[in-house]
Amino acid sequence: MAVTAVRDPVPGGGVVGRRAVPARRAVAALLAGVAVATGCGVVEGQRFERSAASMEQVARSVREDDDPAKRPRKIGSLAFADVRRDGARVYFELGEVIEGVDPYGYVYSPDERPVDDDLSDSVDSAFEHIRGPWYHWSDTY
């Protein structure tokens, strides 16, 4: 009876080698996901830089009593779910983490650094300075 040698298809051989392949694929997929997520943040930052001058023009002209349907939604390289004035601040809402909850985007605040000083509501607003009068903004309910 002839015995035929069967080569292990996985380099490194054995059961451990075969188990390592899915783990390596999982790590590669995770790293690819992180790269894409990081790239999207970089792309958004580049879009903001290209759009900031146009956004500032809108921020200087938008009023609190403007018809929301007539406010611009596409400004420069960015599309917004909403653009609205609240006092001296103008919010450029990119979207919501979950539909109807946790909006985020940019805030134009030329007079002061925005802070969440409204303790009467259940909204926690966070502001991160970008440059000049511009801030990243997010609300958490």
PDB file of C-alpha atoms in Angstrom:
ATOM      1  CA  MET A   1       0.000   0.000   0.000  1.00  0.00           C
ATOM      2  CA  ALA A   2       1.406   3.351  -1.014  1.00  0.00           C
ATOM      3  CA  VAL A   3       1.344   6.261   1.379  1.00  0.00           C
ATOM      4  CA  THR A   4       0.947   9.666  -0.165  1.00  0.00           C
ATOM      5  CA  ALA A   5       2.253  12.640   1.724  1.00  0.00           C
ATOM      6  CA  VAL A   6      -0.292  15.399   2.122  1.00  0.00           C
ATOM      7  CA  ARG A   7       1.158  18.842   2.450  1.00  0.00           C
ATOM      8  CA  ASP A   8      -0.394  21.212   4.942  1.00  0.00           C
ATOM      9  CA  PRO A   9      -1.916  24.024   2.845  1.00  0.00           C
ATOM     10  CA  VAL A  10      -1.194  26.576   5.576  1.00  0.00           C
ATOM     11  CA  PRO A  11       2.383  27.792   5.956  1.00  0.00           C
ATOM     12  CA  GLY A  12       3.595  26.982   9.432  1.00  0.00           C
ATOM     13  CA  GLY A  13       1.556  23.788   9.298  1.00  0.00           C
ATOM     14  CA  GLY A  14      -0.473  22.081  11.930  1.00  0.00           C
ATOM     15  CA  VAL A  15      -3.684  23.064  13.607  1.00  0.00           C
ATOM     16  CA  VAL A  16      -2.178  26.236  15.075  1.00  0.00           C
ATOM     17  CA  GLY A  17      -1.228  27.456  11.599  1.00  0.00           C
ATOM     18  CA  ARG A  18      -4.740  26.812  10.297  1.00  0.00           C
ATOM     19  CA  ARG A  19      -6.242  28.720  13.229  1.00  0.00           C
ATOM     20  CA  ALA A  20      -3.876  31.631  12.708  1.00  0.00           C
ATOM     21  CA  VAL A  21      -5.173  32.344   9.191  1.00  0.00           C
ATOM     22  CA  PRO A  22      -8.643  33.518  10.333  1.00  0.00           C
ATOM     23  CA  ALA A  23      -7.023  35.531  13.113  1.00  0.00           C
ATOM     24  CA  ARG A  24      -4.676  37.224  10.644  1.00  0.00           C
ATOM     25  CA  ARG A  25      -7.615  37.946   8.347  1.00  0.00           C
ATOM     26  CA  ALA A  26      -9.582  39.424  11.242  1.00  0.00           C
ATOM     27  CA  VAL A  27      -6.655  41.645  12.222  1.00  0.00           C
ATOM     28  CA  ALA A  28      -6.200  42.731   8.594  1.00  0.00           C
ATOM     29  CA  ALA A  29      -9.922  43.553   8.315  1.00  0.00           C
ATOM     30  CA  LEU A  30      -9.789  45.529  11.564  1.00  0.00           C
ATOM     31  CA  LEU A  31      -6.762  47.497  10.395  1.00  0.00           C
ATOM     32  CA  ALA A  32      -8.430  48.203   7.058  1.00  0.00           C
ATOM     33  CA  GLY A  33     -11.528  49.458   8.883  1.00  0.00           C
ATOM     34  CA  VAL A  34      -9.439  51.756  11.055  1.00  0.00           C
ATOM     35  CA  ALA A  35      -7.642  53.085   7.976  1.00  0.00           C
ATOM     36  CA  VAL A  36     -10.945  53.821   6.237  1.00  0.00           C
ATOM     37  CA  ALA A  37     -12.390  55.521   9.324  1.00  0.00           C
ATOM     38  CA  THR A  38      -9.253  57.601   9.755  1.00  0.00           C
ATOM     39  CA  GLY A  39      -9.265  58.447   6.058  1.00  0.00           C
ATOM     40  CA  CYS A  40     -12.884  59.605   6.259  1.00  0.00           C
ATOM     41  CA  GLY A  41     -11.965  61.968   9.094  1.00  0.00           C
ATOM     42  CA  VAL A  42      -9.072  63.294   7.051  1.00  0.00           C
ATOM     43  CA  VAL A  43     -11.316  63.736   4.015  1.00  0.00           C
ATOM     44  CA  GLU A  44     -13.940  65.561   6.098  1.00  0.00           C
ATOM     45  CA  GLY A  45     -11.226  67.838   7.498  1.00  0.00           C
ATOM     46  CA  GLN A  46     -10.049  68.616   3.970  1.00  0.00           C
ATOM     47  CA  ARG A  47     -13.626  69.332   2.891  1.00  0.00           C
ATOM     48  CA  PHE A  48     -14.036  71.652   5.861  1.00  0.00           C
ATOM     49  CA  GLU A  49     -10.847  73.536   4.946  1.00  0.00           C
ATOM     50  CA  ARG A  50     -12.086  73.981   1.365  1.00  0.00           C
ATOM     51  CA  SER A  51     -15.571  75.020   2.577  1.00  0.00           C
ATOM     52  CA  ALA A  52     -14.791  77.249   5.581  1.00  0.00           C
ATOM     53  CA  ALA A  53     -14.797  80.554   3.666  1.00  0.00           C
ATOM     54  CA  SER A  54     -18.194  79.796   2.067  1.00  0.00           C
ATOM     55  CA  MET A  55     -19.537  78.566   5.410  1.00  0.00           C
ATOM     56  CA  GLU A  56     -18.441  81.842   7.040  1.00  0.00           C
ATOM     57  CA  GLN A  57     -20.332  83.836   4.390  1.00  0.00           C
ATOM     58  CA  VAL A  58     -23.458  81.824   5.182  1.00  0.00           C
ATOM     59  CA  ALA A  59     -22.872  82.199   8.930  1.00  0.00           C
ATOM     60  CA  ARG A  60     -22.721  85.987   8.581  1.00  0.00           C
ATOM     61  CA  SER A  61     -25.978  86.104   6.611  1.00  0.00           C
ATOM     62  CA  VAL A  62     -28.244  83.449   8.182  1.00  0.00           C
ATOM     63  CA  ARG A  63     -30.829  84.737  10.673  1.00  0.00           C
ATOM     64  CA  GLU A  64     -32.779  82.954  13.388  1.00  0.00           C
ATOM     65  CA  ASP A  65     -36.104  83.710  11.715  1.00  0.00           C
ATOM     66  CA  ASP A  66     -35.057  82.477   8.242  1.00  0.00           C
ATOM     67  CA  ASP A  67     -37.258  79.816   6.695  1.00  0.00           C
ATOM     68  CA  PRO A  68     -35.386  76.549   7.395  1.00  0.00           C
ATOM     69  CA  ALA A  69     -36.392  75.221   3.964  1.00  0.00           C
ATOM     70  CA  LYS A  70     -34.581  78.129   2.269  1.00  0.00           C
ATOM     71  CA  ARG A  71     -31.311  77.815   4.182  1.00  0.00           C
ATOM     72  CA  PRO A  72     -28.433  76.376   2.150  1.00  0.00           C
ATOM     73  CA  ARG A  73     -27.732  72.679   2.720  1.00  0.00           C
ATOM     74  CA  LYS A  74     -24.726  72.249   0.409  1.00  0.00           C
ATOM     75  CA  ILE A  75     -21.931  74.693   1.141  1.00  0.00           C
ATOM     76  CA  GLY A  76     -18.585  74.250  -0.548  1.00  0.00           C
ATOM     77  CA  SER A  77     -17.635  70.572  -0.366  1.00  0.00           C
ATOM     78  CA  LEU A  78     -19.952  69.716   2.545  1.00  0.00           C
ATOM     79  CA  ALA A  79     -23.648  68.815   2.753  1.00  0.00           C
ATOM     80  CA  PHE A  80     -25.554  69.653   5.936  1.00  0.00           C
ATOM     81  CA  ALA A  81     -28.722  68.302   7.519  1.00  0.00           C
ATOM     82  CA  ASP A  82     -29.403  71.774   8.940  1.00  0.00           C
ATOM     83  CA  VAL A  83     -27.863  75.232   9.213  1.00  0.00           C
ATOM     84  CA  ARG A  84     -29.260  77.427  11.968  1.00  0.00           C
ATOM     85  CA  ARG A  85     -28.425  80.446  14.085  1.00  0.00           C
ATOM     86  CA  ASP A  86     -28.716  80.391  17.870  1.00  0.00           C
ATOM     87  CA  GLY A  87     -27.754  83.834  19.130  1.00  0.00           C
ATOM     88  CA  ALA A  88     -24.208  84.621  17.985  1.00  0.00           C
ATOM     89  CA  ARG A  89     -23.523  80.975  17.104  1.00  0.00           C
ATOM     90  CA  VAL A  90     -24.312  79.319  13.790  1.00  0.00           C
ATOM     91  CA  TYR A  91     -24.624  75.535  13.792  1.00  0.00           C
ATOM     92  CA  PHE A  92     -23.777  73.523  10.676  1.00  0.00           C
ATOM     93  CA  GLU A  93     -25.253  70.103  11.423  1.00  0.00           C
ATOM     94  CA  LEU A  94     -23.656  67.261   9.476  1.00  0.00           C
ATOM     95  CA  GLY A  95     -25.974  64.591  10.823  1.00  0.00           C
ATOM     96  CA  GLU A  96     -27.025  62.583  13.834  1.00  0.00           C
ATOM     97  CA  VAL A  97     -25.387  59.575  15.450  1.00  0.00           C
ATOM     98  CA  ILE A  98     -28.810  57.904  15.605  1.00  0.00           C
ATOM     99  CA  GLU A  99     -31.786  59.337  13.744  1.00  0.00           C
ATOM    100  CA  GLY A 100     -33.220  62.127  15.881  1.00  0.00           C
ATOM    101  CA  VAL A 101     -30.483  61.808  18.530  1.00  0.00           C
ATOM    102  CA  ASP A 102     -27.004  63.229  19.110  1.00  0.00           C
ATOM    103  CA  PRO A 103     -26.481  65.786  16.304  1.00  0.00           C
ATOM    104  CA  TYR A 104     -22.948  66.829  15.396  1.00  0.00           C
ATOM    105  CA  GLY A 105     -21.120  69.156  13.018  1.00  0.00           C
ATOM    106  CA  TYR A 106     -19.461  72.563  13.142  1.00  0.00           C
ATOM    107  CA  VAL A 107     -20.178  75.761  15.018  1.00  0.00           C
ATOM    108  CA  TYR A 108     -19.212  79.257  13.946  1.00  0.00           C
ATOM    109  CA  SER A 109     -18.802  81.323  17.122  1.00  0.00           C
ATOM    110  CA  PRO A 110     -16.930  84.563  16.412  1.00  0.00           C
ATOM    111  CA  ASP A 111     -17.612  86.304  19.738  1.00  0.00           C
ATOM    112  CA  GLU A 112     -16.578  83.685  22.274  1.00  0.00           C
ATOM    113  CA  ARG A 113     -15.518  80.111  22.821  1.00  0.00           C
ATOM    114  CA  PRO A 114     -18.783  78.163  23.068  1.00  0.00           C
ATOM    115  CA  VAL A 115     -19.488  76.305  26.291  1.00  0.00           C
ATOM    116  CA  ASP A 116     -22.414  74.206  27.442  1.00  0.00           C
ATOM    117  CA  ASP A 117     -23.755  76.469  30.172  1.00  0.00           C
ATOM    118  CA  ASP A 118     -27.427  75.485  29.960  1.00  0.00           C
ATOM    119  CA  LEU A 119     -27.905  73.256  32.986  1.00  0.00           C
ATOM    120  CA  SER A 120     -31.701  73.278  32.623  1.00  0.00           C
ATOM    121  CA  ASP A 121     -31.783  70.717  29.815  1.00  0.00           C
ATOM    122  CA  SER A 122     -30.663  67.131  29.416  1.00  0.00           C
ATOM    123  CA  VAL A 123     -28.355  67.890  26.475  1.00  0.00           C
ATOM    124  CA  ASP A 124     -24.599  67.702  26.953  1.00  0.00           C
ATOM    125  CA  SER A 125     -22.911  69.833  24.270  1.00  0.00           C
ATOM    126  CA  ALA A 126     -19.203  69.453  23.522  1.00  0.00           C
ATOM    127  CA  PHE A 127     -17.085  71.926  21.544  1.00  0.00           C
ATOM    128  CA  GLU A 128     -13.565  71.316  20.239  1.00  0.00           C
ATOM    129  CA  HIS A 129     -11.658  74.261  18.769  1.00  0.00           C
ATOM    130  CA  ILE A 130     -10.535  73.880  15.149  1.00  0.00           C
ATOM    131  CA  ARG A 131      -9.201  77.352  14.360  1.00  0.00           C
ATOM    132  CA  GLY A 132     -10.368  80.955  14.550  1.00  0.00           C
ATOM    133  CA  PRO A 133     -14.134  81.065  15.183  1.00  0.00           C
ATOM    134  CA  TRP A 134     -14.645  77.402  14.185  1.00  0.00           C
ATOM    135  CA  TYR A 135     -15.405  74.466  16.479  1.00  0.00           C
ATOM    136  CA  HIS A 136     -16.384  70.820  16.119  1.00  0.00           C
ATOM    137  CA  TRP A 137     -19.652  70.358  17.983  1.00  0.00           C
ATOM    138  CA  SER A 138     -21.649  67.383  19.222  1.00  0.00           C
ATOM    139  CA  ASP A 139     -24.699  66.992  21.440  1.00  0.00           C
ATOM    140  CA  THR A 140     -25.384  63.961  23.613  1.00  0.00           C
ATOM    141  CA  TYR A 141     -28.836  63.325  25.042  1.00  0.00           C
TER     142      TYR A 141
END
